[in-house]
Coordinates of C-alpha atoms in Angstrom, one line a residue:
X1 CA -15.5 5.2 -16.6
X2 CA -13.5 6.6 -13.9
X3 CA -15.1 5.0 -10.3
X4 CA -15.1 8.5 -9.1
X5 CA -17.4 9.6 -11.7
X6 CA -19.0 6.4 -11.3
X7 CA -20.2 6.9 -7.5
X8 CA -20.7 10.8 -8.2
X9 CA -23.5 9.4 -11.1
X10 CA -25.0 6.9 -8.0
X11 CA -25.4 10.1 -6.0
X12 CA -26.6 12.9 -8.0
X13 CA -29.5 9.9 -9.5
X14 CA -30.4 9.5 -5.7
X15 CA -30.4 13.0 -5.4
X16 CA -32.7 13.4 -7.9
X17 CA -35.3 10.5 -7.1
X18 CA -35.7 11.4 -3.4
X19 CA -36.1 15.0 -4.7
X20 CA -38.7 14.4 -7.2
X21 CA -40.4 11.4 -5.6
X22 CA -43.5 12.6 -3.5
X23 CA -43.3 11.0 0.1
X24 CA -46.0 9.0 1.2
X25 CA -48.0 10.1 4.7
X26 CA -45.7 10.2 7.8
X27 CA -46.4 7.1 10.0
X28 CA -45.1 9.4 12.7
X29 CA -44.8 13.4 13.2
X30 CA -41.0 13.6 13.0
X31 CA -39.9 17.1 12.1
X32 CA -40.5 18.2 8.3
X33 CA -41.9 14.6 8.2
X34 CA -38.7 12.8 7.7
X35 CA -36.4 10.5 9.2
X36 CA -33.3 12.2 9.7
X37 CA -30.1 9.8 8.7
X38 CA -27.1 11.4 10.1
X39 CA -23.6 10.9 7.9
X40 CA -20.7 11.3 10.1
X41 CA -18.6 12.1 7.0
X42 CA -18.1 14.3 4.4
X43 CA -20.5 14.3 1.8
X44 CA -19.7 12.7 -1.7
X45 CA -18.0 9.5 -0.6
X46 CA -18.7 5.7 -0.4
X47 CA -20.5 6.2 2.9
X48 CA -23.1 8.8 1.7
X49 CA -23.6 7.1 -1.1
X50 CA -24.5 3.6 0.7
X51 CA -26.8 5.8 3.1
X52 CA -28.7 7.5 0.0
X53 CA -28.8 4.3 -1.8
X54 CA -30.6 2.7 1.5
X55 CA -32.7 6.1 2.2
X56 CA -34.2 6.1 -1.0
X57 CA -35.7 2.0 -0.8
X58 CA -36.2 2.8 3.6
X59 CA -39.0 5.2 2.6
X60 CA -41.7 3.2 1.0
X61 CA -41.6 1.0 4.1
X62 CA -41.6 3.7 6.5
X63 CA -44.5 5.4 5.2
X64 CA -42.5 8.6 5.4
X65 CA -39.1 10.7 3.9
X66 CA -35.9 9.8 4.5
X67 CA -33.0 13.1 5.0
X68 CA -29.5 12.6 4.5
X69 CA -27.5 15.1 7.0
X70 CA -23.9 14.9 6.6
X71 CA -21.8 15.8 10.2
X72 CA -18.3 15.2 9.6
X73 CA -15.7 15.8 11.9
X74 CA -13.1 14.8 14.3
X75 CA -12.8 11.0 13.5
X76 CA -16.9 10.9 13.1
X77 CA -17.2 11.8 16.8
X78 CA -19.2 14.7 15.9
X79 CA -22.2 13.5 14.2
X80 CA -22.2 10.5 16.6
X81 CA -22.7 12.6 19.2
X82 CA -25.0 15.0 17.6
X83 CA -27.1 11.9 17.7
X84 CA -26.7 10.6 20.9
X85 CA -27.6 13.9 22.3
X86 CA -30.9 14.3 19.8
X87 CA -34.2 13.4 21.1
X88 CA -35.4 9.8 21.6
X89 CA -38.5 9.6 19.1
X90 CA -37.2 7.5 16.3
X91 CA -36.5 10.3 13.8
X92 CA -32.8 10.5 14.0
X93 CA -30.5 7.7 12.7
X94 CA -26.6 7.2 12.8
X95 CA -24.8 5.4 10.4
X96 CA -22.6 3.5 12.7
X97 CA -19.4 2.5 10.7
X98 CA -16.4 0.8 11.7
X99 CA -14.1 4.0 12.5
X100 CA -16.6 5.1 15.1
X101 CA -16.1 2.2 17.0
X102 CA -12.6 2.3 16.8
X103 CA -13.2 6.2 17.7
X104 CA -14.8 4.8 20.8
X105 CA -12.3 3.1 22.1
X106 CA -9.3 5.2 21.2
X107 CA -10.4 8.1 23.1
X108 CA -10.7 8.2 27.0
X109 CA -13.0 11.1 26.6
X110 CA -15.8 11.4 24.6
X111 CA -19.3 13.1 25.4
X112 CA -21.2 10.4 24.7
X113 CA -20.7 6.2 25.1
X114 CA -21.1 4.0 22.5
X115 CA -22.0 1.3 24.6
X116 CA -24.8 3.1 26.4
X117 CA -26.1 6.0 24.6
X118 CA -27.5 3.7 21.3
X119 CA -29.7 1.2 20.1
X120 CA -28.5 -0.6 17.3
X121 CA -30.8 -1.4 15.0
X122 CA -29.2 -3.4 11.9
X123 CA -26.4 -3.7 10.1
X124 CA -25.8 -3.5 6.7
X125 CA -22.4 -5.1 5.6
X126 CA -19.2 -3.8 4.5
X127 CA -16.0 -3.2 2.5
X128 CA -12.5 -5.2 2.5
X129 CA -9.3 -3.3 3.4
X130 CA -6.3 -2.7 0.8
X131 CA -2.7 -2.4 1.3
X132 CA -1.8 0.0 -0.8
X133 CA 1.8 0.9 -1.6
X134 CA 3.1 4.0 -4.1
X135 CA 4.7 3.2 -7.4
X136 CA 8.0 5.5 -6.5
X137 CA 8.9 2.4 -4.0
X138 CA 10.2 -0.6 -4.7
X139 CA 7.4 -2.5 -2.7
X140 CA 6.2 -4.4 -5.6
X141 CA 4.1 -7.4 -3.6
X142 CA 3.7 -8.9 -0.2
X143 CA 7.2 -10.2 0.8
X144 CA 8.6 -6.8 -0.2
X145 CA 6.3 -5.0 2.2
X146 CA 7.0 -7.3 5.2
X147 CA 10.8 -6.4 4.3
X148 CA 10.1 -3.0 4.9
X149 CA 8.5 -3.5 7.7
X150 CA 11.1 -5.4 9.2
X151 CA 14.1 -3.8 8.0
X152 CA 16.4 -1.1 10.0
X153 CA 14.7 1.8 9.4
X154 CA 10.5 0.0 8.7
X155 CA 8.0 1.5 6.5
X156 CA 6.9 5.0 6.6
X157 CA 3.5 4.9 6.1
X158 CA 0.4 7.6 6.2
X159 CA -3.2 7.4 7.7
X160 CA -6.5 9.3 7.4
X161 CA -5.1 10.1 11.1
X162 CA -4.5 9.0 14.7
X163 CA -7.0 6.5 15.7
X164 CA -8.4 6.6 12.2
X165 CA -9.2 2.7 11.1
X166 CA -6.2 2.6 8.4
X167 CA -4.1 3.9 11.4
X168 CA -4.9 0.8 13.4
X169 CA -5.1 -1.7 10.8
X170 CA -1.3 -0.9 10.3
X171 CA -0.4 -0.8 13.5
X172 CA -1.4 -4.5 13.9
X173 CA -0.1 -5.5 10.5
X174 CA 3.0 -4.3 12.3
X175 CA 2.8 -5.8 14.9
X176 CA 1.8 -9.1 13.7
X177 CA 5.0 -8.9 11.5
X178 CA 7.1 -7.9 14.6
X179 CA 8.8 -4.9 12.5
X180 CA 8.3 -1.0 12.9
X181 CA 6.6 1.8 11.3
X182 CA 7.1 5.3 10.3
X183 CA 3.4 7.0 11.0
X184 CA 2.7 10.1 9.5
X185 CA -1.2 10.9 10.0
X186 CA -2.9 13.6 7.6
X187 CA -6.1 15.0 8.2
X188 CA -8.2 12.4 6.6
X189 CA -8.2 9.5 4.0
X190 CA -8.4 12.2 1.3
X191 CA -4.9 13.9 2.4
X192 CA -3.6 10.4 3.0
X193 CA -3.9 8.8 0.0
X194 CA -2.6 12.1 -2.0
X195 CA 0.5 11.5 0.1
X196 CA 0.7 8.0 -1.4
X197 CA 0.7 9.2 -4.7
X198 CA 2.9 11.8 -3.9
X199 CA 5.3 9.5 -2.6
X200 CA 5.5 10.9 0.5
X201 CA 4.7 7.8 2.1
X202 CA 5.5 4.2 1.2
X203 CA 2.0 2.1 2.6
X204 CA -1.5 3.5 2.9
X205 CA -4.5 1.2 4.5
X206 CA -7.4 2.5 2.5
X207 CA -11.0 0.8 2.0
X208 CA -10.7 -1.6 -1.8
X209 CA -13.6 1.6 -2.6
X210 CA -11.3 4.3 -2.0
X211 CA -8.3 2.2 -3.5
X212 CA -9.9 0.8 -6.6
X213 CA -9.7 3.6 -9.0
X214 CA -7.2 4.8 -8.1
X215 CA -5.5 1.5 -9.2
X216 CA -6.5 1.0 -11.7
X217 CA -5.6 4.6 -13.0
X218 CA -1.7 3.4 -12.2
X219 CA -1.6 5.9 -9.7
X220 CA -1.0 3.7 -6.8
X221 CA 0.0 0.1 -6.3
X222 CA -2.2 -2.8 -4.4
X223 CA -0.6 -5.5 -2.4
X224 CA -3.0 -7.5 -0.9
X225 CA -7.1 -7.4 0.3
X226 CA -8.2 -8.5 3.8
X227 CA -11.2 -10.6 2.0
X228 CA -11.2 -14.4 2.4
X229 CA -11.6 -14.5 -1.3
X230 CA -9.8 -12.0 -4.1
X231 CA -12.6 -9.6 -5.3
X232 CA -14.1 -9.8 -8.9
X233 CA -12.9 -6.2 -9.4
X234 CA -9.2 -6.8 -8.5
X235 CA -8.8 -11.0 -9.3
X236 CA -4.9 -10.2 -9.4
X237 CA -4.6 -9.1 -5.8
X238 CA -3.8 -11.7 -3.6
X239 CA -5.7 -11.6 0.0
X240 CA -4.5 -11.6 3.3
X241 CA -5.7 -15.4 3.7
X242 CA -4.0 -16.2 0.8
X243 CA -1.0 -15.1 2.1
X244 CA -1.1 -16.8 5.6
X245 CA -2.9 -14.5 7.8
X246 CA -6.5 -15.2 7.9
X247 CA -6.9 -13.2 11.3
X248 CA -5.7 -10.1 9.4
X249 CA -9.5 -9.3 8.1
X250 CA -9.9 -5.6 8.8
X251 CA -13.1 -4.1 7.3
X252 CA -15.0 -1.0 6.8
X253 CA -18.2 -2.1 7.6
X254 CA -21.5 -0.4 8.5
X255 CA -24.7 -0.4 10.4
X256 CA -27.7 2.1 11.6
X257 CA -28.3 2.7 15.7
X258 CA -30.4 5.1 17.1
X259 CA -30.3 6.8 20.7
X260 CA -31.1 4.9 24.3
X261 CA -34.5 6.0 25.3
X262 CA -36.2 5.7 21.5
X263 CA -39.5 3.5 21.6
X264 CA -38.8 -0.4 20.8
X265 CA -41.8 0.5 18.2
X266 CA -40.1 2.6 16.5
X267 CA -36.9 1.1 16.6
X268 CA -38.6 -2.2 14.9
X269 CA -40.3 -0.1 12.7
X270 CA -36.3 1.1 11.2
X271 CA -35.2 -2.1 11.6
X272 CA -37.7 -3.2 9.0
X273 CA -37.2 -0.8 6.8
X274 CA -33.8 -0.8 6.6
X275 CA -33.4 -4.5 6.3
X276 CA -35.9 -4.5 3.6
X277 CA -34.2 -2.0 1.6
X278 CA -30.8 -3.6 2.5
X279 CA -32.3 -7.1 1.0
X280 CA -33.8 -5.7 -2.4
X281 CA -32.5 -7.2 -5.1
X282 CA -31.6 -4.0 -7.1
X283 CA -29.7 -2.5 -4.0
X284 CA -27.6 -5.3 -3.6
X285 CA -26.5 -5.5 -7.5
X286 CA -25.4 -1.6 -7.1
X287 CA -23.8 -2.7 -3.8
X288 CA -21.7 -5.3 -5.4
X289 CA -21.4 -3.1 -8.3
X290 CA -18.9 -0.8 -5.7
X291 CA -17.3 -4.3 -4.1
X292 CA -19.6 -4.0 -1.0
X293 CA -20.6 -6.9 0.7
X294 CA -23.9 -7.2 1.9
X295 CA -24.0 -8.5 5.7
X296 CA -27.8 -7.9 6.8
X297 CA -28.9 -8.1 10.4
X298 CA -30.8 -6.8 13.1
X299 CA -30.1 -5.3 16.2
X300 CA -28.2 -8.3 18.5
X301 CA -26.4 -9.2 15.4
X302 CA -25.0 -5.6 15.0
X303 CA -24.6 -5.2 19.3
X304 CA -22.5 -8.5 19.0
X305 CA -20.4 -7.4 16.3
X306 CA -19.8 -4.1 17.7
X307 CA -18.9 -6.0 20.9
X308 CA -16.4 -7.8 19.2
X309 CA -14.8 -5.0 17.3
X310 CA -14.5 -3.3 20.1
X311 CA -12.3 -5.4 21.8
X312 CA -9.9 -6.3 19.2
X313 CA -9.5 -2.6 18.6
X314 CA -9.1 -1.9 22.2
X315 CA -6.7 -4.6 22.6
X316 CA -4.5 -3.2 19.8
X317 CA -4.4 -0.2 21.0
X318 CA -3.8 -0.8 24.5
X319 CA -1.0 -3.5 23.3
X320 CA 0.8 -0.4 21.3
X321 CA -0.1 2.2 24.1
X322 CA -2.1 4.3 21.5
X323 CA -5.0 5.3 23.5
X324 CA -5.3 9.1 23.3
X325 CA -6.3 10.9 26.5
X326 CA -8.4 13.9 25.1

C-alpha cells in the first residue's frame, strides 16, 4: 500500500470517530464546546494527521471535543498568529512545529513573538530529515553529493521556500561542507519535491514522511537520514552520524503552546491531556507506524527546546546573511 493512501486511511478513520463519537460534558464553556487545535498547514499531510490522531485520545481527558482548524499560509505564520491574537481562555491550541520556529527567526517582522505571545505546553516528538536526490543525477550516495556541493558550479537544489526548514537545513549542510548551492525555492514542500522528480533540481531536504513513499515508488533517490540510528523503514540508508556528522540532526518535530495570558489551570489541564494521549500505547504504535518518534514533555521541556532551536537557526541564518526583512 502506497504511504499516501496509507496516511489518507489514518485521516478519513479519525474523521469518522471524532464525527460519530458523542463528546462528553465540556469541563469549560469554550465556544461550540470544543477545544480548537489550530494546523498551520494544509490539510491532508503528516501534520494534520499527527494533530487528529492526538485530538481524538486528548478528548476523553478533557472532558470535552477536540476541532481540528487547518490555517495554512505564509511559512505557518498565519495560523500562528491567528492564535496568538485569539483569546486567552484555554480553547485555542497551536501546533508548534519546527518551521515555525525557524519562521520566527528568519523574519524581522512578524505580528506576533514567539518568545512572548505563547505558553508552551508539551511537546510531542518528531520526524528525521532526508537528503533526497533525483534519479536523472548521477548523485548516487553521500560522497557524490558532497562532490557536488563542492565542485565549480555546486548543487542546485530546491526547497518548500525561503526560510522554509529544508531551506535551512541545506544551507548548513553547505556550509558545513564549505561548497555552494544553487537555491531554487517553490511554493511549498509539495512543489519542491515535484521539482525533484522532475529533475529540475538535483537535492531536496524533505521530512523521511514526505520522502518515504516516494522512495520507495523509485521516484526519487535517498542519501542519508539525520537520525542517530538508520530507521526500520529505510535500514539501507545510511545516517548523518554514520557518515561523520552527528551535529547534522535536523528534525521536524512538534509540540502544542497556547497564548500568554491563558489560565495556568487550564494550561495544566492541556498539558495533561495531551501527554496522556501522546503516551497511549496504541498512538505511539501508529506513530511509529509513520517513522515518528515519540519525544513527550511538558511545558519547560518544550520552552527549552524551542530555546535551543532557535538559536541554532538564528545563527545559520545570520552566518549566511539570510534573514529576510519583511
Amino acid at each position: 500500500m502506497k504511504f499516501h493512501a496509507h496516511i489518507a486511511r489514518h485521516v478519513a478513520t479519525a474523521l469518522v470517530v471524532m464525527a460519530n463519537v458523542a463528546p462528553a460534558a465540556a469541563t469549560q464553556n469554550c465556544p461550540g464546546g470544543a477545544v480548537k487545535l489550530v494546523i498551520a498547514n494544509p490539510p491532508g499531510g503528516t501534520t494534520d494527521l499527527l494533530a487528529r490522531i492526538l485530538a481524538d485520545k486528548s478528548r476523553a481527558v478533557l472532558g470535552q471535543s477536540v476541532m481540528i482548524e487547518n490555517k495554512p499560509g505564509a511559512t505557518t505564520t498565519l495560523g500562528a498568529n491567528y492564535v496568538a491574537k485569539s483569546r486567552p481562555d484555554g480553547c485555542t491550541v497551536l501546533t508548534l512545529t519546527a518551521a515555525g520556529v525557524v519562521a520566527s527567526v528568519y523574519r524581522d517582522k512578524l505580528p506576533y513573538n514567539l518568545n512572548t505571545d505563547f505558553v508552551p505546553v508539551s511537546s510531542v516528538g518528531s520526524f528525521p530529515m532526508v537528503i533526497a536526490v533525483s534519479t536523472g543525477s548521477n548523485l548516487r550516495n553521500f560522497q557524490d553529493v558532497v562532490a557536488a556541493i563542492k565542485s565549480k558550479d555546486g548543487i542546485v537544489y530546491g526547497s518548500g521556500g525561503p526560510g522554509s526548514l529544508g531551506h535551512l537545513s541545506t544551507v548548513r549542510l553547505i556550509g558545513d561542507l564549505g561548497g555552494r548551492g544553487n537555491h531554487i525555492p517553490y511554493k511549498g514542500n509539495s512543489e519542491a519535491m515535484h521539482a525533484l522528480m522532475a529533475d529540475h533540481v538535483q537535492l531536496f531536504f524533505p521530512s523521511a514522511a514526505e520522502a518515504l513513499p516516494l522512495a520507495t515508488d523509485g521516484k526519487i533517490r535517498l542519501i542519508a537520514v539525520t537520525a542517530a540510528e538508520r530507521l526500520s523503514a529505510l535500514p539501507d540508508i545510511p545516517t548523518t552520524k554514520e557518515l561523520g556528522y552527528p551535529e547534522f540532526n535536523p528534525r521536524l518535530w512538534y509540540g502544542f503552546v497556547v497564548p500568554t495570558g491563558t489560565p495556568e489551570a487550564d494550561v495544566t489541564r492541556l498539558r495533561e491531556a495531551f501527554m496522556a494521549a501522546a503516551n497511549d500505547p496504541t498512538v505511539k504504535e501508529r506513530f511509529a507506524s509513520l517513522g515518528f518518534a515519540s519525544e513527550v514533555g511538558g511545558g519547560q521541556a518544550l520552552a527549552d527546546h524551542i530555546k535551543r532551536e532557535a538559536a541554532r537557526w538564528s545563527k545559520i541564518i545570520d552566518d549566511n546573511n539570510l534573514r529576510a526583512a519583511q
